[in-house]
Amino acid sequence: MNFSYTDRETDYLKSRCKRMAEVIESVGHINRKADDDLFSSVVHHIIGQQISTRAQQTIWQRMQEALGEVTATSIDSRSVEQLQSLGMTFRKAEYIKEFCRKVLSGEFDLKAVDTMSDEDAIAALSSLKGIGVWTAEMILLFCLQRPDVLSYGDLAIQRGLRMVYHHRDITPQLFERYRRRFSPCGSVASLYLWAVAGGAIPELKDYKPKKK
């Protein structure tokens, strides 16, 4: 499945900003994969910490082949050592086992996260070992499909803002200005800023000063 959005969100962003309107028209509709299972999404993100996307995909595929389905029950049936043998670090395997234990014991309520505010959901998810604030924000966007996630901690988002708006640096104060401008459709704005940062519009350049 993909992150779901319609013309309602893009029309709103276009009405708020001429430059964003130009980006949306140039890039067109973006299909970005999403995950509808919160448990497996958390595990997937723990695996992906500080490794390449390709390495994450390789380990995730091995886990799916080994477990059949990535659930609390299937992970509970494996030891830390067995999880580590799939290619992750021992620490990540421990984080995943601890997360599994908390879910099975009821200490961490997955269903409750669905009904939390964005702020509370980020706090709950980032309380888990192996999940930081940025990762929690990405889970909100790509699993829970929250509509207004724009992460200051995402370097590609900052790069996209520099490229679209010709800034040399994105300060927290400047970022907050754009966050308010795009709200309540920050998640869709994120998709387009990521596309720009990835080179979707070749004529746009990054205005960040080069290091000497």
Coordinates of C-alpha atoms in Angstrom, one line a residue:
M1 CA 0.0 0.0 0.0
N2 CA 1.0 3.6 -0.5
F3 CA 0.7 6.7 1.6
S4 CA -2.8 8.0 0.7
Y5 CA -3.5 11.6 -0.3
T6 CA -5.7 13.3 -2.8
D7 CA -6.1 16.6 -4.7
R8 CA -7.5 18.1 -1.5
E9 CA -4.1 18.1 0.1
T10 CA -2.2 19.2 -2.9
D11 CA -4.7 22.0 -3.7
Y12 CA -4.4 23.3 -0.2
L13 CA -0.5 23.4 -0.4
K14 CA -0.7 25.1 -3.8
S15 CA -3.0 27.7 -2.3
R16 CA -0.6 28.4 0.5
C17 CA 2.6 28.7 -1.6
K18 CA 3.4 29.5 -5.2
R19 CA 6.8 27.7 -5.1
M20 CA 5.3 24.6 -3.6
A21 CA 2.6 24.8 -6.3
E22 CA 5.3 24.7 -8.9
V23 CA 7.0 21.8 -7.3
I24 CA 3.7 19.8 -7.1
E25 CA 2.9 20.5 -10.7
S26 CA 6.4 19.5 -11.8
V27 CA 6.7 16.3 -9.8
G28 CA 3.1 15.1 -10.1
H29 CA 1.5 12.5 -7.8
I30 CA 4.0 10.6 -5.6
N31 CA 3.6 6.9 -4.7
R32 CA 5.4 6.2 -1.5
K33 CA 5.1 2.8 0.2
A34 CA 3.4 2.7 3.6
D35 CA 3.0 0.0 6.2
D36 CA -0.4 -0.7 7.9
D37 CA 1.0 -2.8 10.8
L38 CA 2.4 -0.9 13.7
F39 CA 4.3 -3.8 15.3
S40 CA 6.2 -4.8 12.2
S41 CA 6.8 -1.1 11.4
V42 CA 8.6 -0.5 14.7
V43 CA 10.7 -3.7 14.2
H44 CA 11.5 -2.6 10.7
H45 CA 12.7 0.8 11.8
I46 CA 14.8 -0.6 14.7
I47 CA 16.6 -2.8 12.1
G48 CA 17.2 0.2 9.8
Q49 CA 18.9 2.4 12.4
Q50 CA 22.3 3.6 11.1
I51 CA 22.5 1.1 8.2
S52 CA 21.9 1.5 4.5
T53 CA 18.4 1.0 3.0
R54 CA 19.8 -2.0 1.1
A55 CA 21.1 -3.6 4.2
Q56 CA 17.8 -3.0 6.0
Q57 CA 15.9 -4.6 3.1
T58 CA 18.2 -7.6 3.2
I59 CA 17.8 -8.2 6.9
W60 CA 14.1 -7.6 6.7
Q61 CA 13.7 -10.2 3.9
R62 CA 15.6 -12.7 6.0
M63 CA 13.4 -12.0 9.0
Q64 CA 10.3 -12.5 6.9
E65 CA 11.6 -15.8 5.4
A66 CA 12.6 -17.0 8.9
L67 CA 9.4 -16.0 10.7
G68 CA 6.8 -16.2 8.0
E69 CA 5.1 -13.1 9.5
V70 CA 6.7 -10.6 11.7
T71 CA 4.5 -10.5 14.8
A72 CA 5.0 -10.4 18.6
T73 CA 4.3 -14.1 18.7
S74 CA 6.7 -15.1 16.0
I75 CA 9.5 -13.0 17.4
D76 CA 8.8 -14.4 20.9
S77 CA 9.6 -17.8 19.6
R78 CA 13.1 -16.8 18.6
S79 CA 16.1 -16.1 20.8
V80 CA 18.2 -12.9 20.7
E81 CA 21.0 -15.0 19.1
Q82 CA 18.6 -16.3 16.4
L83 CA 17.5 -12.8 15.5
Q84 CA 21.1 -11.6 15.5
S85 CA 22.0 -14.4 13.0
L86 CA 19.7 -12.7 10.5
G87 CA 22.3 -9.9 10.1
M88 CA 21.5 -7.3 12.8
T89 CA 23.6 -6.3 15.8
F90 CA 23.1 -8.0 19.1
R91 CA 21.9 -4.7 20.6
K92 CA 19.1 -4.3 17.9
A93 CA 18.1 -7.9 18.5
E94 CA 17.8 -7.1 22.2
Y95 CA 15.7 -4.0 21.5
I96 CA 13.3 -6.0 19.3
K97 CA 12.9 -8.7 21.9
E98 CA 12.3 -6.1 24.6
F99 CA 9.7 -4.4 22.4
C100 CA 8.1 -7.8 21.8
R101 CA 8.0 -8.5 25.6
K102 CA 6.4 -5.1 26.3
V103 CA 3.7 -5.7 23.7
L104 CA 2.9 -9.3 24.8
S105 CA 2.7 -8.2 28.5
G106 CA 0.5 -5.2 27.7
E107 CA 3.1 -2.8 29.0
F108 CA 3.1 -1.1 25.6
D109 CA -0.4 -0.8 24.1
L110 CA -0.2 -0.7 20.3
K111 CA -3.8 0.1 19.8
A112 CA -3.6 3.0 22.2
V113 CA -1.0 4.7 20.0
D114 CA -3.6 4.9 17.2
T115 CA -5.8 7.2 19.2
M116 CA -3.1 9.4 20.7
S117 CA -2.3 12.9 19.5
D118 CA 0.8 13.2 17.3
E119 CA 2.8 14.6 20.2
D120 CA 1.8 11.8 22.6
A121 CA 2.3 9.1 20.0
I122 CA 5.8 10.3 19.3
A123 CA 6.6 10.4 23.0
A124 CA 5.3 6.8 23.4
L125 CA 7.2 5.4 20.4
S126 CA 10.4 7.2 21.2
S127 CA 10.3 5.8 24.7
L128 CA 11.1 2.4 23.1
K129 CA 14.8 1.4 22.9
G130 CA 16.0 1.8 19.4
I131 CA 13.4 4.4 18.4
G132 CA 14.3 8.1 18.5
V133 CA 12.1 11.1 17.8
W134 CA 12.8 11.2 14.0
T135 CA 12.0 7.5 13.7
A136 CA 8.8 7.9 15.6
E137 CA 7.8 10.7 13.3
M138 CA 8.5 8.5 10.3
I139 CA 6.3 5.7 11.8
L140 CA 3.5 8.3 12.3
L141 CA 3.8 9.3 8.7
F142 CA 4.3 6.0 6.9
C143 CA 2.4 3.6 9.2
L144 CA -0.2 5.5 11.0
Q145 CA -0.5 7.9 8.0
R146 CA -0.9 11.0 10.1
P147 CA -1.5 14.0 7.8
D148 CA 0.7 16.7 9.4
V149 CA 4.2 15.3 9.9
L150 CA 7.1 17.6 8.9
S151 CA 10.3 16.6 10.7
Y152 CA 13.0 19.2 11.5
G153 CA 15.3 16.3 12.3
D154 CA 15.1 15.0 8.7
L155 CA 18.2 16.3 6.8
A156 CA 16.5 15.7 3.4
I157 CA 13.5 17.8 4.4
Q158 CA 15.9 20.6 5.3
R159 CA 17.7 20.1 2.0
G160 CA 14.4 20.3 0.1
L161 CA 13.4 23.5 1.9
R162 CA 16.8 25.0 1.0
M163 CA 16.4 24.0 -2.6
V164 CA 12.8 25.2 -3.1
Y165 CA 13.1 28.4 -1.1
H166 CA 16.8 29.3 -1.8
H167 CA 17.9 29.3 1.8
R168 CA 21.5 28.8 2.9
D169 CA 20.4 27.3 6.2
I170 CA 17.2 26.1 7.9
T171 CA 17.1 27.4 11.4
P172 CA 14.4 26.0 13.9
Q173 CA 12.6 29.4 13.6
L174 CA 12.6 29.3 9.8
F175 CA 11.5 25.7 9.8
E176 CA 8.6 26.6 12.1
R177 CA 7.4 29.2 9.7
Y178 CA 7.2 26.6 6.9
R179 CA 5.6 24.0 9.3
R180 CA 2.8 26.5 10.0
R181 CA 2.4 27.3 6.3
F182 CA 2.0 23.7 5.3
S183 CA -0.1 22.6 8.2
P184 CA -2.4 20.6 8.3
C185 CA -0.9 18.9 5.2
G186 CA 2.7 18.7 6.4
S187 CA 2.9 15.0 5.5
V188 CA 2.2 15.6 1.8
A189 CA 4.6 18.6 1.8
S190 CA 7.2 16.2 3.2
L191 CA 6.7 13.8 0.2
Y192 CA 7.4 16.7 -2.2
L193 CA 10.4 18.1 -0.3
W194 CA 11.9 14.6 -0.2
A195 CA 11.4 14.3 -4.0
V196 CA 13.1 17.6 -4.5
A197 CA 16.0 16.7 -2.3
G198 CA 16.4 13.5 -4.3
G199 CA 16.7 15.4 -7.6
A200 CA 13.2 15.2 -9.0
I201 CA 13.6 18.7 -10.3
P202 CA 17.2 18.9 -11.7
E203 CA 17.3 22.6 -12.1
L204 CA 16.9 23.2 -8.4
K205 CA 20.2 23.3 -6.4
D206 CA 21.1 23.2 -2.8
Y207 CA 22.1 26.7 -1.5
K208 CA 23.9 25.4 1.6
P209 CA 27.5 26.8 1.7
K210 CA 30.1 24.3 0.8
K211 CA 32.6 23.4 3.5
K212 CA 36.1 24.7 2.9

